[in-house]
Structure formats: structure tokens, C-alpha cells
Short mmCIF file of C-alpha atoms in Angstrom, two decimals:
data_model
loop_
_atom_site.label_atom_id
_atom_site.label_comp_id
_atom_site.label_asym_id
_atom_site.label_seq_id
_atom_site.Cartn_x
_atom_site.Cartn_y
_atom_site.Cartn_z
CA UNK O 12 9.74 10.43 -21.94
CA UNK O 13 10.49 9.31 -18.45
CA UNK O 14 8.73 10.93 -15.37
CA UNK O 15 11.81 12.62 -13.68
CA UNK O 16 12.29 15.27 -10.29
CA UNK O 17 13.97 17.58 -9.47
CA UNK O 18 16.70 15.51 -8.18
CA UNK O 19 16.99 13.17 -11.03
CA UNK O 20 14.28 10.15 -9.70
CA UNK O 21 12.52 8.78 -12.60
CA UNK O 22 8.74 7.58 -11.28
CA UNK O 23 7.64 4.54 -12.92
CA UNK O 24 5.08 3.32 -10.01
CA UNK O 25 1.43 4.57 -10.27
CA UNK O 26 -0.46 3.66 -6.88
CA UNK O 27 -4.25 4.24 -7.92
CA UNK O 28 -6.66 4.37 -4.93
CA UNK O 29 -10.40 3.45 -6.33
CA UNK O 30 -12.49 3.99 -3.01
CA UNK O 31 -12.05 5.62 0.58
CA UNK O 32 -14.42 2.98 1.81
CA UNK O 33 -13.49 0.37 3.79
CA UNK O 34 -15.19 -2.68 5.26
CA UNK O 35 -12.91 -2.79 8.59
CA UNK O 36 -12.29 0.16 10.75
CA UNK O 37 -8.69 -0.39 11.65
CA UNK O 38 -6.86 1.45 14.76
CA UNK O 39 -4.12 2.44 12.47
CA UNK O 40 -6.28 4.10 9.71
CA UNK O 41 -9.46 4.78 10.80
CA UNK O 42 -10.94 6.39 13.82
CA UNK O 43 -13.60 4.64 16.15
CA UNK O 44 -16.75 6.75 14.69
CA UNK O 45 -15.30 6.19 11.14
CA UNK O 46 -14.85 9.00 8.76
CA UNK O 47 -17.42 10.85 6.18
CA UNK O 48 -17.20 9.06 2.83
CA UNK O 49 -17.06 10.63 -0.50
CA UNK O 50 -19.90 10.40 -2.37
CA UNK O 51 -20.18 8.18 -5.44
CA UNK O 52 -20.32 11.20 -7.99
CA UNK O 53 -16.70 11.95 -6.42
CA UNK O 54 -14.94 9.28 -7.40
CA UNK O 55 -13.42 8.43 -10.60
CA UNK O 56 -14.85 5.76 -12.80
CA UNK O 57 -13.34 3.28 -14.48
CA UNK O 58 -13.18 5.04 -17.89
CA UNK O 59 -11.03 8.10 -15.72
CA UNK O 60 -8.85 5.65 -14.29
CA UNK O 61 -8.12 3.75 -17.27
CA UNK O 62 -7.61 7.03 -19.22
CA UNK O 63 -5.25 8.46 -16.21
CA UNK O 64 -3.37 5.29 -16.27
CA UNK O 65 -3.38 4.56 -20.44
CA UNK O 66 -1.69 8.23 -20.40
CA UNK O 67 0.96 7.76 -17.75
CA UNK O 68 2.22 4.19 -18.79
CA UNK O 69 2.37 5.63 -22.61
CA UNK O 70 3.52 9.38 -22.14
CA UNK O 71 5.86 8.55 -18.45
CA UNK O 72 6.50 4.73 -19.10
CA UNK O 73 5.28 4.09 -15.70
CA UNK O 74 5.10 0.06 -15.91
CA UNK O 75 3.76 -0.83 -12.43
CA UNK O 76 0.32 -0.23 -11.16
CA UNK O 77 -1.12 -0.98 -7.76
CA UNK O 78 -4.79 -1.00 -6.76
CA UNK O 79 -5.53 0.16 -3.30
CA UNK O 80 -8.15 2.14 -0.92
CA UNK O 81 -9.89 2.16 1.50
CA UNK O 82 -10.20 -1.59 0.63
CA UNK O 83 -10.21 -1.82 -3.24
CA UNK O 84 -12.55 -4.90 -3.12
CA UNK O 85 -15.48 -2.93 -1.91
CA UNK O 86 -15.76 -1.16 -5.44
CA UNK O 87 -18.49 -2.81 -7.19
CA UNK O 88 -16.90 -4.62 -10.61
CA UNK O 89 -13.21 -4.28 -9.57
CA UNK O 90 -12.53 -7.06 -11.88
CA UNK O 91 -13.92 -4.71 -15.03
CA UNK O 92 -11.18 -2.27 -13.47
CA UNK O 93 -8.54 -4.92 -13.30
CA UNK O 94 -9.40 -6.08 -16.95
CA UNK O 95 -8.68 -2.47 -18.68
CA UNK O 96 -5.54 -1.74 -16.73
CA UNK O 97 -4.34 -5.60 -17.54
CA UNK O 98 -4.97 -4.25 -21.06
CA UNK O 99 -1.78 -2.07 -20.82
CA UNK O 100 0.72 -4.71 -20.58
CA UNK O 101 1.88 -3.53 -17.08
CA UNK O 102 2.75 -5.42 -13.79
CA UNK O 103 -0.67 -4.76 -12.02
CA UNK O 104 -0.97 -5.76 -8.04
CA UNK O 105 -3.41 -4.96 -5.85
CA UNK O 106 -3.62 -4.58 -2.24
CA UNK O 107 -6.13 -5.68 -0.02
CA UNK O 108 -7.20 -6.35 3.21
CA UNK O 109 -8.28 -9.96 2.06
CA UNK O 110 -11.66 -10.32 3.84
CA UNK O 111 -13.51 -10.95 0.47
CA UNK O 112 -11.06 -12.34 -1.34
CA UNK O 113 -12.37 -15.87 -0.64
CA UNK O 114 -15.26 -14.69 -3.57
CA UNK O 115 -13.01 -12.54 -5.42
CA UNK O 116 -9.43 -14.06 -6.07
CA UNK O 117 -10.04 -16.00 -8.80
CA UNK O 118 -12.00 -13.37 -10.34
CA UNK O 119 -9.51 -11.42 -10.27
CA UNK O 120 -6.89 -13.03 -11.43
CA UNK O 121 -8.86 -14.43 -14.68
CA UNK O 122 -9.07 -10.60 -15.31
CA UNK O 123 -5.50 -9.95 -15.16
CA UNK O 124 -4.46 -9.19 -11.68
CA UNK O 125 -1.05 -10.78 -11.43
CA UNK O 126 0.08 -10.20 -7.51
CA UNK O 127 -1.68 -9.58 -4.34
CA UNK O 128 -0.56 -7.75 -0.89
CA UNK O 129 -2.92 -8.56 1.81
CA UNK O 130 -2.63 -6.22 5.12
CA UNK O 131 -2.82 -8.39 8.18
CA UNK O 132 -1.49 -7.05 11.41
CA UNK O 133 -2.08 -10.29 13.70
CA UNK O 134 -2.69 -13.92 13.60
CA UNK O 135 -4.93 -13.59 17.21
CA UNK O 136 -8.28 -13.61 16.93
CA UNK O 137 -8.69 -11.29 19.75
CA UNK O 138 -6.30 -8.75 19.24
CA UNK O 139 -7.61 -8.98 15.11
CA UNK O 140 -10.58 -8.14 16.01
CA UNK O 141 -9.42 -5.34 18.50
CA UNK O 142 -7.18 -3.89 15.69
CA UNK O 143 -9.98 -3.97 13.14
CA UNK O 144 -13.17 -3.81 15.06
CA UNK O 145 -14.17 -6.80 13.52
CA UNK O 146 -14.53 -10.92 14.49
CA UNK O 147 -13.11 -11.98 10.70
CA UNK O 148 -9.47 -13.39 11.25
CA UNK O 149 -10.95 -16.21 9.80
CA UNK O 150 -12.13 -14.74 6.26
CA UNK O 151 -8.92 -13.08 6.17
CA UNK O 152 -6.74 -16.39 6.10
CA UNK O 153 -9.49 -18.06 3.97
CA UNK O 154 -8.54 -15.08 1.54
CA UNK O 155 -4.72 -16.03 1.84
CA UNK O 156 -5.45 -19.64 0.94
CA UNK O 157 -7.75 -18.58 -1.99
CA UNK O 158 -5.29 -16.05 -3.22
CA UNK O 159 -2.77 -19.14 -3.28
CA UNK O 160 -5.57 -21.02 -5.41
CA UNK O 161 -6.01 -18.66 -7.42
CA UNK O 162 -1.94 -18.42 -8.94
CA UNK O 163 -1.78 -14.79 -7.53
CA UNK O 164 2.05 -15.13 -6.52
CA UNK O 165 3.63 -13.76 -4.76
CA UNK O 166 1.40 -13.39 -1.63
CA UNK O 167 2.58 -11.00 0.38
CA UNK O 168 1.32 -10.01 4.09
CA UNK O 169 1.54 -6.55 5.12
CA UNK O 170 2.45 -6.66 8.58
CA UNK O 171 2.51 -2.92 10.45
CA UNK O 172 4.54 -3.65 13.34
CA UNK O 173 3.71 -1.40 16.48
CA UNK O 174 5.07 -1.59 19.42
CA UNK O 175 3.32 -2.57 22.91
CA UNK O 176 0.24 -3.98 20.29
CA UNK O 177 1.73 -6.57 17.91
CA UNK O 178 5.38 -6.46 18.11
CA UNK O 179 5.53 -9.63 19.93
CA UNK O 180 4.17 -11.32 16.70
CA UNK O 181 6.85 -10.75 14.67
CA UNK O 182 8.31 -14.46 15.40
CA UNK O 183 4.51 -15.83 14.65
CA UNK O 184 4.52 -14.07 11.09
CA UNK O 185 7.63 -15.13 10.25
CA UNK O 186 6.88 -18.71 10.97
CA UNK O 187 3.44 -18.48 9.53
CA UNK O 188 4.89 -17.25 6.03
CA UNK O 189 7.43 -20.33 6.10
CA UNK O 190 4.56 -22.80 6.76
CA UNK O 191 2.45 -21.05 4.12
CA UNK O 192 4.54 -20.14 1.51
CA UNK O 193 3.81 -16.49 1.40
CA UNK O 194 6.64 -13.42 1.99
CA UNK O 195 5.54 -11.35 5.03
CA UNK O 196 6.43 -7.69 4.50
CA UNK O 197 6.97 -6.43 8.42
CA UNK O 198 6.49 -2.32 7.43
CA UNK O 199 7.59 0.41 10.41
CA UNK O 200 4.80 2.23 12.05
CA UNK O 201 4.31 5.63 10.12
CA UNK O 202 2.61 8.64 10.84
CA UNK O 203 0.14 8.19 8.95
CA UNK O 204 -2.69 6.75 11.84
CA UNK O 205 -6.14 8.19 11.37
CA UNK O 206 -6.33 9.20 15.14
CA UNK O 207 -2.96 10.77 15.06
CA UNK O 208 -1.13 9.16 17.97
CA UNK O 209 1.79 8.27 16.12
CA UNK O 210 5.47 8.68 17.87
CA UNK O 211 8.70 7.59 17.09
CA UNK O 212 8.79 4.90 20.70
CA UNK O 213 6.33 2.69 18.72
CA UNK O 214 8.40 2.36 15.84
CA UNK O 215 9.74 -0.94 15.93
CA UNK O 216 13.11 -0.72 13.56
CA UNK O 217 14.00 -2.88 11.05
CA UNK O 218 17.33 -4.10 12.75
CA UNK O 219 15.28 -4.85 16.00
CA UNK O 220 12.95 -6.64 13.52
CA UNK O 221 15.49 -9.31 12.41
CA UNK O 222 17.33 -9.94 15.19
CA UNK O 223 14.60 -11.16 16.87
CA UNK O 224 13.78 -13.60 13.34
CA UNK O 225 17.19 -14.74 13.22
CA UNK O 226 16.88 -14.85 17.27
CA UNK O 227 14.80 -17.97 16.00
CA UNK O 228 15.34 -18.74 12.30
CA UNK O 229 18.88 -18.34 10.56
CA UNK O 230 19.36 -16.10 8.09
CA UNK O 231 21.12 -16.06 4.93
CA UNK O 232 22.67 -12.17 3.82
CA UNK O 233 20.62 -9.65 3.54
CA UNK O 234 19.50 -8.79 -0.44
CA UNK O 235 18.51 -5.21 -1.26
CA UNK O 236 16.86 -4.46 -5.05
CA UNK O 237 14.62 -1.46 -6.19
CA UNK O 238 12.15 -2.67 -4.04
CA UNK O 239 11.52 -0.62 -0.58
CA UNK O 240 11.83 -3.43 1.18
CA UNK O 241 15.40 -5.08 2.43
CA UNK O 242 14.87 -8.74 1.76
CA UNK O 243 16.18 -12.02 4.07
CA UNK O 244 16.58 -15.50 3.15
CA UNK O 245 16.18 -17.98 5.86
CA UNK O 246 19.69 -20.38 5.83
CA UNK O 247 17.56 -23.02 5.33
CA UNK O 248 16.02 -22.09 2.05
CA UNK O 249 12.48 -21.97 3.32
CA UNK O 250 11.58 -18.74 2.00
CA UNK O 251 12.10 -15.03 2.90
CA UNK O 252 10.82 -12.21 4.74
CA UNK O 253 11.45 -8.15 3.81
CA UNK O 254 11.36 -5.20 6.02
CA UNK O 255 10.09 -1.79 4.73
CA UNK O 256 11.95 0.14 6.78
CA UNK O 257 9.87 3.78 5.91
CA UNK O 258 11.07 5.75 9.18
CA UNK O 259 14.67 4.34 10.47
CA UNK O 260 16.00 3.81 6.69
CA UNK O 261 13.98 5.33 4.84
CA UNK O 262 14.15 5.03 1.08
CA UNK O 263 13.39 8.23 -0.31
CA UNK O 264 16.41 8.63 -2.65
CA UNK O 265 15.50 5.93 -4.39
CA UNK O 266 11.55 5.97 -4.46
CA UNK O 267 9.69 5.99 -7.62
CA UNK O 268 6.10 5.98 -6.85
CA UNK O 269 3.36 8.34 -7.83
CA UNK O 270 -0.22 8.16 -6.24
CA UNK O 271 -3.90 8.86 -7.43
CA UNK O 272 -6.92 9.06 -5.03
CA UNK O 273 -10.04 7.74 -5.30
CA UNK O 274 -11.12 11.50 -6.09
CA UNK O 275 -8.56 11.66 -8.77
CA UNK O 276 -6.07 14.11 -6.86
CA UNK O 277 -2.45 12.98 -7.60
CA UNK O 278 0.21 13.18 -5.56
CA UNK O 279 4.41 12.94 -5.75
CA UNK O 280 4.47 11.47 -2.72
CA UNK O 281 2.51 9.89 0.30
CA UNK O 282 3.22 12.78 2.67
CA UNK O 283 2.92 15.06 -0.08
CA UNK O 284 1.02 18.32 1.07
CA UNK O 285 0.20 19.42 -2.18
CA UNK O 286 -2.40 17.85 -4.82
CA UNK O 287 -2.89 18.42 -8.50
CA UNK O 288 -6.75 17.78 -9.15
CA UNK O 289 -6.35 15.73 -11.95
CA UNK O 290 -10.29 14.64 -11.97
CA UNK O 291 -10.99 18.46 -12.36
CA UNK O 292 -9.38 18.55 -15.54
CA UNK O 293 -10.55 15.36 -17.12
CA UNK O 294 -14.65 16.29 -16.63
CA UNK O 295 -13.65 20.25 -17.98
CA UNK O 296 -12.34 18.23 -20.96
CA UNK O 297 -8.55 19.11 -20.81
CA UNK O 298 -6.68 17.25 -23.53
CA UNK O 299 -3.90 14.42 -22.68
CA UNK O 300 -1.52 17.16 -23.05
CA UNK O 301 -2.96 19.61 -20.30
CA UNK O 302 -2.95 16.02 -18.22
CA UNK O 303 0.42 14.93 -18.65
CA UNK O 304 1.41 19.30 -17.98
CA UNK O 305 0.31 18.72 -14.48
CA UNK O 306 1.62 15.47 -13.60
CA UNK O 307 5.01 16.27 -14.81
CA UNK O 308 4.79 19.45 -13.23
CA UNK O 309 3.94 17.65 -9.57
CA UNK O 310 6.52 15.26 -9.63
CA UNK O 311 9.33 17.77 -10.68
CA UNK O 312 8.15 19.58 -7.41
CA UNK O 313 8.50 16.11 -5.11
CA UNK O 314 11.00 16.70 -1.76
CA UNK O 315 14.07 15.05 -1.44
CA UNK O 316 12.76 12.99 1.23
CA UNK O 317 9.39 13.25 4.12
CA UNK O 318 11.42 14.37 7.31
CA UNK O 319 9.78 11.80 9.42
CA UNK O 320 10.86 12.52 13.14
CA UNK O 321 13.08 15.49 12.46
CA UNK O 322 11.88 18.87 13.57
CA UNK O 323 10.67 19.97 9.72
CA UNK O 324 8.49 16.97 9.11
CA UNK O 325 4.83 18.11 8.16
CA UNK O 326 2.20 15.34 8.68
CA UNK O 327 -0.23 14.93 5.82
CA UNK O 328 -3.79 16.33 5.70
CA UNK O 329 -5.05 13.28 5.52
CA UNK O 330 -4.81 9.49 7.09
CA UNK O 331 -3.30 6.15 5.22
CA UNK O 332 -7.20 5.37 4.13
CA UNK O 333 -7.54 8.68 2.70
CA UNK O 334 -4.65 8.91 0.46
CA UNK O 335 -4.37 5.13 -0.42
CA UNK O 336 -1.03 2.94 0.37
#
């Protein structure tokens, strides 16, 4: 039975966050002094996670699973994690912030991973280590060329573009995923920032976003799939580029993603308000049933869309590192 809303989305997309921890403390989701970690006891283990997922991809059909955090890789034995879900036969990704994936890729893929998103929100070392508060540009493209190694394709960058901090880069990612042969994802600034000083001027839109890559490298028609992101060809066949455009074009109508947090809360949406404590019932030993009851009763309870920069729009509780991407 598919996972369907109120307004007839069926949800086959299961974001699982397995930490809050993170090994960078990024402007855009993280605060200066950091933020109070859960404890270990907290957190779901593996055995939750697989059982959480086994149930959704068997009851729901959900058939696409994506490890994030906090930075997934700081979880001891990911790869143990990534060899269970690989056992379920679905297309599992994982995204990362790629500082340790230089020890990790090809661990992960011989457990099963199959594709990798790596955040990266400049190629300067300077403003790199501004952003994350840490000298490690270096480890991070090390990662990209080990993720490469590793068969872990597509390799895709995350690029949040701000402006007035790295919107001048745009041109420099786009050239840097021709010359590498990985697809940059350029994503609009979202208010989801850990310090809160989101506003709608340092939104950089998607049209302003390729016009200033075709300013520089032709492009063939756009091509739009289920994917969130609105994908361009270069003319010259040297690979492609997307643009998640979350706030100017947003693609709520046609979203079909669920989230889990590290603490096992899930959630219909990422600026959901509301949580069903899913961990809560798993350690009180609810059956698969009781489980499958209160994810089926969040998602038929998901919005029509997240208001982002009209007058209703209610920011979430809790930052992008919090929730999980």
C-alpha cells in the first residue's frame, strides 16, 4: 500500500538522519559555540533503523533511502548501517560532507552504498574554512576524488548558494564539475540556518543561477524529472548542472520525501512542526502495525506546501543539522 496525503502525494523517499554530530561547524547549520548533542542512549541503533526502514520499504514501498546528519560518517560502523539497508534492494545514497571520505568511500561502497552527495559550499581555501570553521578544503576534494575511485556515481556537490558569501562561485563550480566529472547541485538558501539570519535578499534564484552559467557555458534545454532539481546540459555535451530551486520554485506539489532523525522522530516534511516519536514506540514494544498507524497517520497530515517568504510561513524548531537534509 502506497504512502499517500491528503492531497494525493504518494511518499516513496525515506531521508534517515543517524547522528546530530558533526565534525565541521558550518555558518549555515551550526552556530559558533556549537549546539548540545544528544546523547548516545538517544539515538537509534542500527537494529531501529533497519527495522524503521525494513517496515516502510515493505508496508509504504518507499524505494529510496538517503543517509544524512549531522555528518553521517561520524557514526562509528556506518558501513554495518549501509550493509542492512543495501539488504532491502533499495536505491541507498548518502550525503556527506566528504572530509573522511578519503578512508571511507570504498568502504562504503563494498557495503552497498550506491551514490554519494557531498556538501561543499566553496572551492577557496579561505572562505572554506570561514564557512566551516575549519582549514580542510583539501580533505574535502581528496574525498571527491576517492568517491570517484570508489564507483560511487553519480557524485554530486551540494552547493548552497548565498548571496554576498559565495554567489560569485557559481561560474567556479560549474567549471569545476565539467573538469571533474561530477553534477554540482547549486540549492537556494533556505531558512533553515542554525543562527537564524535567513532572508529572502540572500536567496540567489535559480534563473539568476543559470544565466550567469550560460553567461559562460552554453546550454542545451532545460530537463525537469521527479527529481527536485531542474537539470541543464551544457551544448557541448560536457556534462550537466541542476538547480534545487526550494524557495523561488519550490516543488512541494510534487515532493515525496519522508524524514527520520537521529532520535527516531519522523517527520512529513522538513519544515514540518509536528513529530511522531517513532523511537518511543519501538523500545515500549509497539508491533509493526502500531508503527506503520503513525507514519501513515503523519504523512496524511503533511501541508500542501512550507510557505517560505509569505506571511504564514512557520520556521522549524529546529536547524538543517538537527532535522537532517
Amino acid at each position: 500500500m502506497p504512502l499517500v496525503d491528503g492531497f494525493g502525494r504518494v511518499h516513496r523517499d525515506l531521508r534517515i538522519s543517524v547522528t546530530d554530530r558533526c565534525n565541521f561547524r558550518c555558518t549555515y547549520c551550526m552556530p559558533a559555540d556549537g549546539l548540545e548533542w544528544l546523547p548516545r542512549e538517544h539515538l537509534l541503533t542500527f537494529e531501529e533503523i533497519e527495522r524503521i526502514a525494513a517496515l516502510l520499504v515493505h508496508r509504504f514501498g518507499i524505494n529510496s533511502i538517503r543517509l544524512t546528519g549531522g555528518e553521517p560518517t561520524v557514526r562509528a560502523n556506518l558501513p554495518v548501517l549501509v550493509e542492512k539497508l543495501a539488504g532491502l534492494e533499495v536505491d541507498l545514497a548518502l550525503t556527506t560532507n566528504g572530509a573522511t571520505l578519503g578512508l571511507l568511500a570504498q568502504k562504503l561502497a563494498d557495503a552497498g552504498l550506491r551514490r554519494i552527495n557531498i556538501s561543499l559550499d566553496s572551492l577557496q581555501p579561505s572562505r572554506f574554512s570561514q564557512l566551516t570553521r575549519r582549514n580542510e578544503l583539501h580533505r574535502v576534494l581528496d574525498g571527491i576524488q576517492a568517491a570517484l575511485a570508489a564507483g560511487l556515481e553519480p557524485v554530486k556537490i551540494n552547493v548552497v548558494v548565498m548571496r554576498g558569501i559565495n554567489s560569485d562561485e557559481v561560474v567556479d563550480f560549474a567549471r569545476f564539475g565539467r573538469e571533474h566529472g561530477v553534477e554540482v547541485r547549486f540549492i537556494e538558501f533556505m531558512p533553515l540556518d542554525a543562527d537564524e539570519s535567513w532572508s529572502y535578499d540572500k536567496v540567489v534564484s535559480l534563473q539568476e543561477i543559470v544565466e550567469t552559467v550560460a553567461s559562460v557555458f552554453p546550454l542545451a534545454p532545460p530537463e525537469r524529472s521527479h527529481s527536485p532539481a531542474e537539470v541543464w546540459h551544457y551544448a557541448d555535451g560536457q556534462g550537466s548542472f541542476g538547480v534545487i530551486a526550494s524557495v523561488t520554485d519550490a516543488f512541494c506539489g510534487s515532493c515525496d520525501r519522508v524524514r527520520l532523525t537521529a532520535e527516531g522522530m519522523f517527520r512529513n516534511c522538513l519544515f514540518a512542526t509536528d513529530e511522531h516519536d517513532l523511537k518511543a514506540l519501538l523500545r515500549s514494544g509497539a508491533s509493526d502495525d502500531a508503527i506503520a498507524a503513525a507514519v501513515s497517520e503523519s504523512v496524511s497530515q503533511k501541508w500542501a506546501g512550507h510557505a517560505i517568504n509569505q506571511v504564514h510561513f512557520i520556521r522549524p524548531g529546529r536547524s538543517m543539522s538537527q532535522i537532517g537534509g
